[in-house]
């Protein structure tokens, strides 16, 4: 099982706004036979790690998935 992570992304206020308001996740199952099961987790870092996105996605062979999530958070 592969685990892919961006690690923390700093998104502090700059000029009264945060540089990033949304983040888009795009996945492609390039396997021609097997289905892939993916768990998407998004955390808000405010001194503690608070889960705010939890989504399970099943991708059939050749399927593309794209989803935009709220990201107007510090980190």
PDB file of C-alpha atoms in Angstrom, residues 12 43-50 74-75:
ATOM      1  CA  UNK A  12      -0.896  32.118   6.538  1.00  0.00           C
ATOM      2  CA  UNK A  43      -6.033  18.163   8.468  1.00  0.00           C
ATOM      3  CA  UNK A  44      -6.134  21.669   9.892  1.00  0.00           C
ATOM      4  CA  UNK A  45      -2.998  22.410  11.928  1.00  0.00           C
ATOM      5  CA  UNK A  46      -3.643  24.853  14.761  1.00  0.00           C
ATOM      6  CA  UNK A  47      -1.357  23.523  17.465  1.00  0.00           C
ATOM      7  CA  UNK A  48      -3.158  20.205  17.166  1.00  0.00           C
ATOM      8  CA  UNK A  49      -3.989  18.106  14.121  1.00  0.00           C
ATOM      9  CA  UNK A  50      -7.727  18.406  13.432  1.00  0.00           C
ATOM     10  CA  UNK A  74      -3.520  28.596   8.126  1.00  0.00           C
ATOM     11  CA  UNK A  75      -1.949  25.175   7.634  1.00  0.00           C
TER      12      UNK A  75
END
